[in-house]
Amino acid sequence: MSHLFSPLTLGGLTLPNRLQVSPMCQYSAVDGLAQDWHLVHLGGLMLSGAGLVIVEATAVEAAGRITHGCLALETDAQEAALAGLVTRLRALSPARIGIQLGHAGRRGSARSIWDRGRGESLPVAEGAWPTKGPSALPYNDSWATPEALSAEGIEALVAAFAASAKRAVRAGFEVIELHAAHGYLLHQFLSPRTNLRTDAWGGSAENRMRFPLAAAAAMRALIPEGCAFGVRVSSTDWHPEGLTLEDAVDFARALKALGVDYLTMSAGNLVPDAQIPKATPGHQVGFAERVRQETGLPTCAVGMILDAAQAEAILEAEQADMVALARGFLDDPRWGWHAAAALGVDLAYPPQYVRARPNNWTGFARVHPGAAVPDSTRQADRPSGAGWDRPGPAKG
Ligand SMILES: Cc1cc2nc3c(=O)[nH]c(=O)nc-3n(C[C@H](O)[C@H](O)[C@H](O)COP(=O)(O)O)c2cc1C
């Protein structure tokens, strides 16, 4: 029995397996609205073998977008576009569909990574907008200085996180993930490197956690049983004066007390002078393991998880409960199918593609040497918890 392809229940929601398509910004929205690109991109990933596909970081207000091309979930039109997307995606496969909600804070109003440069602040001529942060401190000299949020501004954003969560549930998402990592607004509040406030929203660790926890609590109250609520956390700032894994554990404990269902343990991107070690395979798995041990919460490991054996080993060793991949799925949108074959799992395919199942296509063993070829001759002979149970065409 494979660990990777066994079901996982989070917050009353059962995922068909423990493989997640990590949220990935596409910078392809128009006015925050999902486009055909999102349908094609995510539709392909619904046919990847992953049990959960999480839609990219989606802003809770227009000013919280990273770029002009980021999704938002603030208006009726944006909700309708995402609801339509979910309906069409759901028709494609049994994978569950989630969304990540966030706010870019001082890293907003940026160029997308393929628009000249590495995502620095937009010039006024390209439609820059004022950004917000805990303190009037830019990311670096080439970034705009954000406006330090007032207490009223923070309260309004807590309400915006809640409103977007409500819209996400209405739009049909079954997993809602709060983005508190990667140097965006909630992470900026958490870290003493970026939060220099002296009021109730800064200073002590308790104060720095206040806004992220208020947002999480407000969202939790609106996410019903049967939907899972997760948080993506930065496990370390990789900076001697920044957050450490101990701080992340404290934050994780506080999130658990609020009823969060799972945590994805990531890191990086808060400050330009972070001393980030070179990423090696599984470089962040230890973070997920530590938080899982300390809190008892299910965790998701992410970062340079590259092949099926590695993913299986992480889960077998109980270092994490789920694994997320990003670039691996861009490289190979059938990563999950190939991982199943490598682990000897007889995964169901959509009927339209059943002719390419390992048991139906002798070419498979040549293209994927070492993969297992199940002895069933038709998909219906081996219905899988992961998928389609309609029989495909007979072997031919
Ligand atoms: C194109 C792209 C877009 C990304 N966008 C997001 C995002 O919207 N939210 C997020 O939390 N992480 C985002 N990430 C980070 C990934 O989710 C993931 O944590 C990271 O790429 C490490 O995993 P990998 O080694 O499997 O790629 C993005 C990564 C890529 C490659």
Short mmCIF file of C-alpha atoms in Angstrom, two decimals, residues 1-395:
data_model
loop_
_atom_site.label_atom_id
_atom_site.label_comp_id
_atom_site.label_asym_id
_atom_site.label_seq_id
_atom_site.Cartn_x
_atom_site.Cartn_y
_atom_site.Cartn_z
CA MET A 1 0.00 0.00 0.00
CA SER A 2 1.46 3.35 -1.01
CA HIS A 3 1.48 6.16 1.52
CA LEU A 4 1.42 8.80 -1.21
CA PHE A 5 -1.74 7.36 -2.74
CA SER A 6 -3.63 6.73 0.49
CA PRO A 7 -6.48 9.10 1.41
CA LEU A 8 -6.11 11.92 3.92
CA THR A 9 -8.92 13.55 5.89
CA LEU A 10 -8.49 17.21 6.85
CA GLY A 11 -11.26 19.09 8.61
CA GLY A 12 -13.94 16.61 7.55
CA LEU A 13 -12.77 16.68 3.91
CA THR A 14 -11.25 13.50 2.51
CA LEU A 15 -8.59 13.95 -0.16
CA PRO A 16 -8.17 10.94 -2.46
CA ASN A 17 -4.42 10.98 -1.90
CA ARG A 18 -1.61 12.98 -0.27
CA LEU A 19 -0.20 14.63 -3.36
CA GLN A 20 -0.88 18.36 -3.79
CA VAL A 21 -0.35 20.76 -6.65
CA SER A 22 1.19 23.69 -4.79
CA PRO A 23 -0.31 27.14 -5.43
CA MET A 24 1.46 28.86 -8.33
CA CYS A 25 0.94 32.49 -9.38
CA GLN A 26 0.31 32.71 -13.11
CA TYR A 27 0.24 36.51 -13.52
CA SER A 28 -2.43 35.96 -16.16
CA ALA A 29 -5.57 37.46 -14.60
CA VAL A 30 -7.25 40.60 -15.92
CA ASP A 31 -8.67 42.94 -13.27
CA GLY A 32 -8.29 40.07 -10.79
CA LEU A 33 -10.52 37.85 -12.97
CA ALA A 34 -9.62 34.26 -13.90
CA GLN A 35 -9.03 33.77 -17.63
CA ASP A 36 -8.87 30.88 -20.12
CA TRP A 37 -5.23 30.39 -19.10
CA HIS A 38 -6.37 29.42 -15.61
CA LEU A 39 -8.82 26.87 -16.99
CA VAL A 40 -6.22 25.29 -19.25
CA HIS A 41 -3.42 25.39 -16.67
CA LEU A 42 -5.51 24.12 -13.76
CA GLY A 43 -7.55 21.79 -15.95
CA GLY A 44 -4.34 20.05 -16.98
CA LEU A 45 -3.33 19.75 -13.35
CA MET A 46 -6.72 18.22 -12.45
CA LEU A 47 -5.49 15.37 -14.69
CA SER A 48 -2.17 15.02 -12.88
CA GLY A 49 -2.98 12.35 -10.32
CA ALA A 50 -2.78 14.87 -7.46
CA GLY A 51 -5.61 14.62 -4.95
CA LEU A 52 -5.61 18.38 -4.31
CA VAL A 53 -5.00 21.29 -6.66
CA ILE A 54 -4.61 24.67 -4.96
CA VAL A 55 -5.25 27.81 -7.00
CA GLU A 56 -2.55 30.49 -6.86
CA ALA A 57 -2.23 33.25 -4.24
CA THR A 58 -5.41 35.29 -4.66
CA ALA A 59 -5.64 38.77 -3.20
CA VAL A 60 -8.32 39.71 -0.68
CA GLU A 61 -8.32 43.27 -2.06
CA ALA A 62 -7.02 44.91 -5.24
CA ALA A 63 -4.11 46.56 -3.41
CA GLY A 64 -3.06 43.13 -2.13
CA ARG A 65 -2.21 41.80 -5.58
CA ILE A 66 1.46 41.22 -6.32
CA THR A 67 1.07 42.29 -9.96
CA HIS A 68 -1.66 43.54 -12.29
CA GLY A 69 -1.97 39.92 -13.41
CA CYS A 70 -2.81 38.39 -10.02
CA LEU A 71 -6.18 36.89 -9.14
CA ALA A 72 -8.34 38.68 -6.57
CA LEU A 73 -11.47 37.67 -4.68
CA GLU A 74 -13.02 40.93 -3.59
CA THR A 75 -15.88 41.56 -6.01
CA ASP A 76 -18.98 39.70 -7.24
CA ALA A 77 -17.45 39.49 -10.71
CA GLN A 78 -14.25 37.90 -9.38
CA GLU A 79 -16.31 35.44 -7.33
CA ALA A 80 -18.43 34.54 -10.36
CA ALA A 81 -15.32 33.94 -12.49
CA LEU A 82 -13.83 31.64 -9.86
CA ALA A 83 -17.14 29.83 -9.27
CA GLY A 84 -17.34 29.17 -13.01
CA LEU A 85 -13.77 27.92 -12.99
CA VAL A 86 -14.44 25.55 -10.08
CA THR A 87 -17.53 24.12 -11.78
CA ARG A 88 -15.59 23.42 -14.96
CA LEU A 89 -12.60 21.98 -13.11
CA ARG A 90 -14.77 19.73 -10.97
CA ALA A 91 -16.23 18.13 -14.08
CA LEU A 92 -12.75 17.01 -15.13
CA SER A 93 -11.61 14.82 -12.27
CA PRO A 94 -12.15 13.72 -8.68
CA ALA A 95 -9.27 15.90 -7.42
CA ARG A 96 -10.25 18.40 -4.75
CA ILE A 97 -9.87 22.10 -5.48
CA GLY A 98 -8.46 24.68 -3.08
CA ILE A 99 -7.51 28.34 -3.16
CA GLN A 100 -4.83 30.34 -1.40
CA LEU A 101 -5.89 33.75 -0.06
CA GLY A 102 -3.35 36.41 0.72
CA HIS A 103 -2.18 40.01 0.56
CA ALA A 104 1.15 41.10 -0.90
CA GLY A 105 1.63 44.07 1.44
CA ARG A 106 4.86 45.93 0.59
CA ARG A 107 5.64 43.38 -2.15
CA GLY A 108 2.54 44.44 -4.12
CA SER A 109 2.42 46.71 -7.14
CA ALA A 110 5.25 44.77 -8.76
CA ARG A 111 6.21 43.80 -12.27
CA SER A 112 5.55 40.19 -13.08
CA ILE A 113 8.74 38.16 -13.23
CA TRP A 114 8.79 38.03 -17.02
CA ASP A 115 8.26 41.80 -17.43
CA ARG A 116 11.82 43.14 -17.44
CA GLY A 117 13.65 42.43 -14.23
CA ARG A 118 12.88 40.30 -11.21
CA GLY A 119 9.51 41.56 -10.09
CA GLU A 120 10.55 44.94 -8.72
CA SER A 121 8.07 47.79 -8.02
CA LEU A 122 6.02 49.04 -10.94
CA PRO A 123 6.82 52.55 -12.17
CA VAL A 124 3.92 55.04 -12.08
CA ALA A 125 3.70 54.89 -15.88
CA GLU A 126 2.87 51.17 -15.62
CA GLY A 127 -0.01 51.70 -13.20
CA ALA A 128 1.68 51.47 -9.80
CA TRP A 129 -0.63 51.59 -6.78
CA PRO A 130 0.11 52.56 -3.15
CA THR A 131 1.17 49.59 -1.05
CA LYS A 132 0.59 48.79 2.62
CA GLY A 133 2.77 47.24 5.29
CA PRO A 134 3.28 47.01 9.02
CA SER A 135 5.88 49.79 8.81
CA ALA A 136 7.00 52.36 6.24
CA LEU A 137 9.93 50.16 5.24
CA PRO A 138 10.55 49.20 1.60
CA TYR A 139 11.83 45.76 0.59
CA ASN A 140 14.96 47.45 -0.75
CA ASP A 141 15.97 50.66 -2.51
CA SER A 142 14.29 49.73 -5.77
CA TRP A 143 10.93 49.05 -4.12
CA ALA A 144 8.26 51.59 -3.19
CA THR A 145 7.86 52.49 0.48
CA PRO A 146 4.56 51.11 1.82
CA GLU A 147 2.17 53.08 3.97
CA ALA A 148 2.20 51.80 7.57
CA LEU A 149 -1.31 50.48 8.18
CA SER A 150 -3.44 52.19 10.81
CA ALA A 151 -5.28 50.09 13.39
CA GLU A 152 -8.48 50.76 11.40
CA GLY A 153 -6.70 49.65 8.23
CA ILE A 154 -5.71 46.37 9.89
CA GLU A 155 -9.27 45.77 11.11
CA ALA A 156 -10.54 46.42 7.59
CA LEU A 157 -8.11 43.87 6.20
CA VAL A 158 -9.17 41.25 8.77
CA ALA A 159 -12.69 41.79 7.45
CA ALA A 160 -11.38 41.51 3.87
CA PHE A 161 -9.76 38.13 4.61
CA ALA A 162 -13.06 36.94 6.10
CA ALA A 163 -15.08 38.26 3.16
CA SER A 164 -12.81 36.52 0.64
CA ALA A 165 -13.02 33.25 2.59
CA LYS A 166 -16.82 33.49 2.49
CA ARG A 167 -16.71 34.12 -1.26
CA ALA A 168 -14.30 31.19 -1.73
CA VAL A 169 -16.66 28.81 0.08
CA ARG A 170 -19.58 30.09 -2.02
CA ALA A 171 -17.51 29.64 -5.18
CA GLY A 172 -17.14 25.94 -4.33
CA PHE A 173 -13.58 25.66 -3.07
CA GLU A 174 -13.16 22.81 -0.59
CA VAL A 175 -9.77 23.83 0.75
CA ILE A 176 -8.99 27.39 1.78
CA GLU A 177 -5.38 28.23 2.54
CA LEU A 178 -4.26 31.45 4.20
CA HIS A 179 -0.95 32.72 2.83
CA ALA A 180 1.17 33.83 5.81
CA ALA A 181 4.53 33.11 4.19
CA HIS A 182 7.03 34.20 1.52
CA GLY A 183 7.47 37.80 2.68
CA TYR A 184 3.91 38.93 1.95
CA LEU A 185 1.77 41.04 4.29
CA LEU A 186 1.01 38.58 7.10
CA HIS A 187 4.62 37.41 7.18
CA GLN A 188 5.69 41.09 7.22
CA PHE A 189 3.62 41.52 10.39
CA LEU A 190 5.02 38.35 11.98
CA SER A 191 8.69 39.15 11.55
CA PRO A 192 10.63 41.61 13.73
CA ARG A 193 12.71 42.43 10.61
CA THR A 194 9.74 44.04 8.86
CA ASN A 195 7.36 44.92 11.70
CA LEU A 196 8.79 47.90 13.64
CA ARG A 197 5.48 48.96 15.20
CA THR A 198 5.19 49.91 18.85
CA ASP A 199 1.38 49.56 19.14
CA ALA A 200 -0.69 46.43 19.82
CA TRP A 201 0.22 45.06 16.35
CA GLY A 202 4.00 45.04 16.81
CA GLY A 203 6.79 44.56 19.32
CA SER A 204 6.33 41.30 21.23
CA ALA A 205 5.82 38.02 19.40
CA GLU A 206 2.24 38.00 20.70
CA ASN A 207 1.60 41.42 19.16
CA ARG A 208 3.26 40.54 15.85
CA MET A 209 1.05 37.45 15.58
CA ARG A 210 -2.11 39.43 16.37
CA PHE A 211 -3.08 40.37 12.79
CA PRO A 212 -2.35 36.98 11.17
CA LEU A 213 -4.23 35.22 13.99
CA ALA A 214 -7.16 37.64 13.76
CA ALA A 215 -7.38 36.99 10.01
CA ALA A 216 -7.18 33.22 10.57
CA ALA A 217 -9.85 33.33 13.29
CA ALA A 218 -12.21 35.41 11.16
CA MET A 219 -11.78 33.00 8.24
CA ARG A 220 -12.14 29.89 10.41
CA ALA A 221 -15.50 31.12 11.66
CA LEU A 222 -16.83 31.16 8.07
CA ILE A 223 -15.36 27.93 6.72
CA PRO A 224 -17.85 25.11 7.24
CA GLU A 225 -17.30 21.50 8.27
CA GLY A 226 -16.39 19.56 5.17
CA CYS A 227 -14.03 22.27 3.92
CA ALA A 228 -10.42 22.22 5.08
CA PHE A 229 -8.67 25.33 6.35
CA GLY A 230 -4.89 25.51 6.12
CA VAL A 231 -2.15 28.10 6.53
CA ARG A 232 1.14 28.42 4.64
CA VAL A 233 3.82 29.43 7.12
CA SER A 234 7.39 30.64 6.67
CA SER A 235 9.46 28.36 8.89
CA THR A 236 12.46 30.69 9.14
CA ASP A 237 13.57 34.09 7.82
CA TRP A 238 17.08 32.73 7.21
CA HIS A 239 18.31 35.86 8.97
CA PRO A 240 20.01 36.17 12.37
CA GLU A 241 17.53 38.89 13.44
CA GLY A 242 14.49 37.27 11.87
CA LEU A 243 12.03 34.55 12.73
CA THR A 244 13.33 31.09 13.59
CA LEU A 245 11.76 27.67 13.49
CA GLU A 246 10.99 28.08 17.22
CA ASP A 247 8.88 31.14 16.36
CA ALA A 248 7.15 29.17 13.61
CA VAL A 249 6.32 26.42 16.13
CA ASP A 250 4.77 29.02 18.47
CA PHE A 251 2.74 30.45 15.59
CA ALA A 252 1.68 26.92 14.60
CA ARG A 253 0.49 26.23 18.16
CA ALA A 254 -1.59 29.40 18.12
CA LEU A 255 -3.09 28.44 14.74
CA LYS A 256 -3.93 25.00 16.09
CA ALA A 257 -5.77 26.59 18.99
CA LEU A 258 -7.89 28.47 16.43
CA GLY A 259 -8.91 25.23 14.75
CA VAL A 260 -6.70 25.28 11.66
CA ASP A 261 -6.75 21.88 9.90
CA TYR A 262 -3.25 21.73 8.37
CA LEU A 263 -0.07 23.75 7.86
CA THR A 264 2.24 23.93 4.87
CA MET A 265 5.76 24.67 6.07
CA SER A 266 7.70 26.81 3.62
CA ALA A 267 10.29 29.62 4.00
CA GLY A 268 12.08 32.49 2.31
CA ASN A 269 11.65 35.81 0.55
CA LEU A 270 11.10 38.22 3.46
CA VAL A 271 14.20 40.39 3.17
CA PRO A 272 16.82 40.78 0.45
CA ASP A 273 19.72 40.04 2.82
CA ALA A 274 18.42 36.66 3.97
CA GLN A 275 21.13 34.01 3.99
CA ILE A 276 19.25 31.22 2.30
CA PRO A 277 21.15 27.95 1.99
CA LYS A 278 21.25 26.42 -1.48
CA ALA A 279 18.06 24.43 -1.97
CA THR A 280 18.65 20.70 -2.03
CA PRO A 281 16.06 17.94 -2.45
CA GLY A 282 13.62 17.99 0.46
CA HIS A 283 15.32 21.01 2.04
CA GLN A 284 12.18 22.11 3.90
CA VAL A 285 10.90 18.69 4.97
CA GLY A 286 12.47 19.02 8.43
CA PHE A 287 10.28 22.07 9.09
CA ALA A 288 7.10 20.11 8.39
CA GLU A 289 8.38 17.27 10.56
CA ARG A 290 9.20 19.48 13.54
CA VAL A 291 5.88 21.33 13.47
CA ARG A 292 3.98 18.07 13.07
CA GLN A 293 5.79 16.62 16.10
CA GLU A 294 5.35 19.73 18.25
CA THR A 295 1.72 20.49 17.46
CA GLY A 296 0.20 17.22 16.32
CA LEU A 297 -1.31 19.12 13.37
CA PRO A 298 -1.15 17.54 9.93
CA THR A 299 1.59 19.20 7.88
CA CYS A 300 2.41 19.47 4.23
CA ALA A 301 6.05 19.40 3.09
CA VAL A 302 7.07 21.46 0.07
CA GLY A 303 10.26 22.38 -1.75
CA MET A 304 12.37 20.29 -4.12
CA ILE A 305 10.36 17.11 -3.70
CA LEU A 306 11.41 15.57 -6.96
CA ASP A 307 10.44 11.95 -7.35
CA ALA A 308 7.98 9.34 -6.17
CA ALA A 309 10.41 7.46 -3.94
CA GLN A 310 11.33 10.68 -2.11
CA ALA A 311 7.68 11.66 -1.63
CA GLU A 312 6.80 8.17 -0.42
CA ALA A 313 9.73 8.13 2.02
CA ILE A 314 8.70 11.48 3.57
CA LEU A 315 5.21 10.16 4.24
CA GLU A 316 6.34 6.72 5.35
CA ALA A 317 8.72 8.26 7.89
CA GLU A 318 5.83 10.42 9.13
CA GLN A 319 7.76 13.62 8.46
CA ALA A 320 4.62 15.09 6.90
CA ASP A 321 1.05 14.08 6.05
CA MET A 322 1.00 15.48 2.53
CA VAL A 323 3.54 16.66 -0.04
CA ALA A 324 3.15 19.61 -2.40
CA LEU A 325 5.03 20.11 -5.66
CA ALA A 326 5.13 23.17 -7.87
CA ARG A 327 7.82 23.07 -10.57
CA GLY A 328 7.59 19.28 -10.81
CA PHE A 329 4.00 19.65 -12.06
CA LEU A 330 4.93 22.40 -14.53
CA ASP A 331 7.59 20.07 -15.89
CA ASP A 332 5.33 17.02 -15.96
CA PRO A 333 1.58 17.61 -15.58
CA ARG A 334 1.17 13.83 -15.27
CA TRP A 335 3.65 13.65 -12.37
CA GLY A 336 1.12 11.84 -10.20
CA TRP A 337 0.37 9.19 -12.82
CA HIS A 338 4.05 8.51 -13.27
CA ALA A 339 4.61 8.47 -9.49
CA ALA A 340 1.80 5.92 -9.13
CA ALA A 341 3.42 3.67 -11.72
CA ALA A 342 6.81 4.03 -10.03
CA LEU A 343 5.24 2.98 -6.72
CA GLY A 344 3.27 0.11 -8.26
CA VAL A 345 -0.08 1.80 -7.68
CA ASP A 346 -2.80 1.02 -10.19
CA LEU A 347 -4.20 4.53 -10.50
CA ALA A 348 -7.35 5.19 -12.46
CA TYR A 349 -7.08 7.40 -15.55
CA PRO A 350 -9.84 9.49 -17.12
CA PRO A 351 -11.58 7.28 -19.68
CA GLN A 352 -10.47 9.54 -22.51
CA TYR A 353 -6.81 8.78 -21.70
CA VAL A 354 -7.09 5.17 -20.63
CA ARG A 355 -5.28 3.98 -23.76
CA ALA A 356 -2.10 5.40 -22.25
CA ARG A 357 -2.40 3.47 -18.97
CA PRO A 358 0.62 1.30 -18.27
CA ASN A 359 -1.43 -1.88 -18.70
CA ASN A 360 -2.87 -0.74 -22.03
CA TRP A 361 0.23 0.57 -23.71
CA THR A 362 3.41 -1.41 -24.11
CA GLY A 363 5.26 1.81 -24.87
CA PHE A 364 4.81 2.89 -21.24
CA ALA A 365 7.46 0.51 -19.91
CA ARG A 366 9.94 1.81 -22.48
CA VAL A 367 9.25 5.48 -21.76
CA HIS A 368 9.29 4.93 -17.98
CA PRO A 369 11.78 2.13 -17.32
CA GLY A 370 11.39 0.55 -13.91
CA ALA A 371 7.74 1.51 -13.53
CA ALA A 372 5.32 -1.19 -12.51
CA VAL A 373 2.81 -2.45 -15.06
CA PRO A 374 -0.39 -3.57 -13.32
CA ASP A 375 -1.76 -6.89 -14.45
CA SER A 376 -5.36 -5.66 -14.79
CA THR A 377 -6.32 -5.26 -18.40
CA ARG A 378 -9.08 -2.75 -17.94
CA GLN A 379 -9.32 0.16 -15.60
CA ALA A 380 -12.63 -1.10 -14.22
CA ASP A 381 -10.90 -4.24 -12.96
CA ARG A 382 -9.05 -2.18 -10.37
CA PRO A 383 -11.17 0.76 -9.29
CA SER A 384 -8.96 3.16 -7.39
CA GLY A 385 -9.81 5.49 -4.55
CA ALA A 386 -8.05 8.13 -6.54
CA GLY A 387 -10.20 8.32 -9.56
CA TRP A 388 -12.53 7.51 -12.31
CA ASP A 389 -14.41 4.23 -12.06
CA ARG A 390 -15.93 4.13 -15.50
CA PRO A 391 -14.29 1.46 -17.65
CA GLY A 392 -12.09 2.65 -20.45
CA PRO A 393 -11.85 1.02 -23.87
CA ALA A 394 -10.59 -2.56 -23.96
CA LYS A 395 -6.92 -3.18 -24.38
#
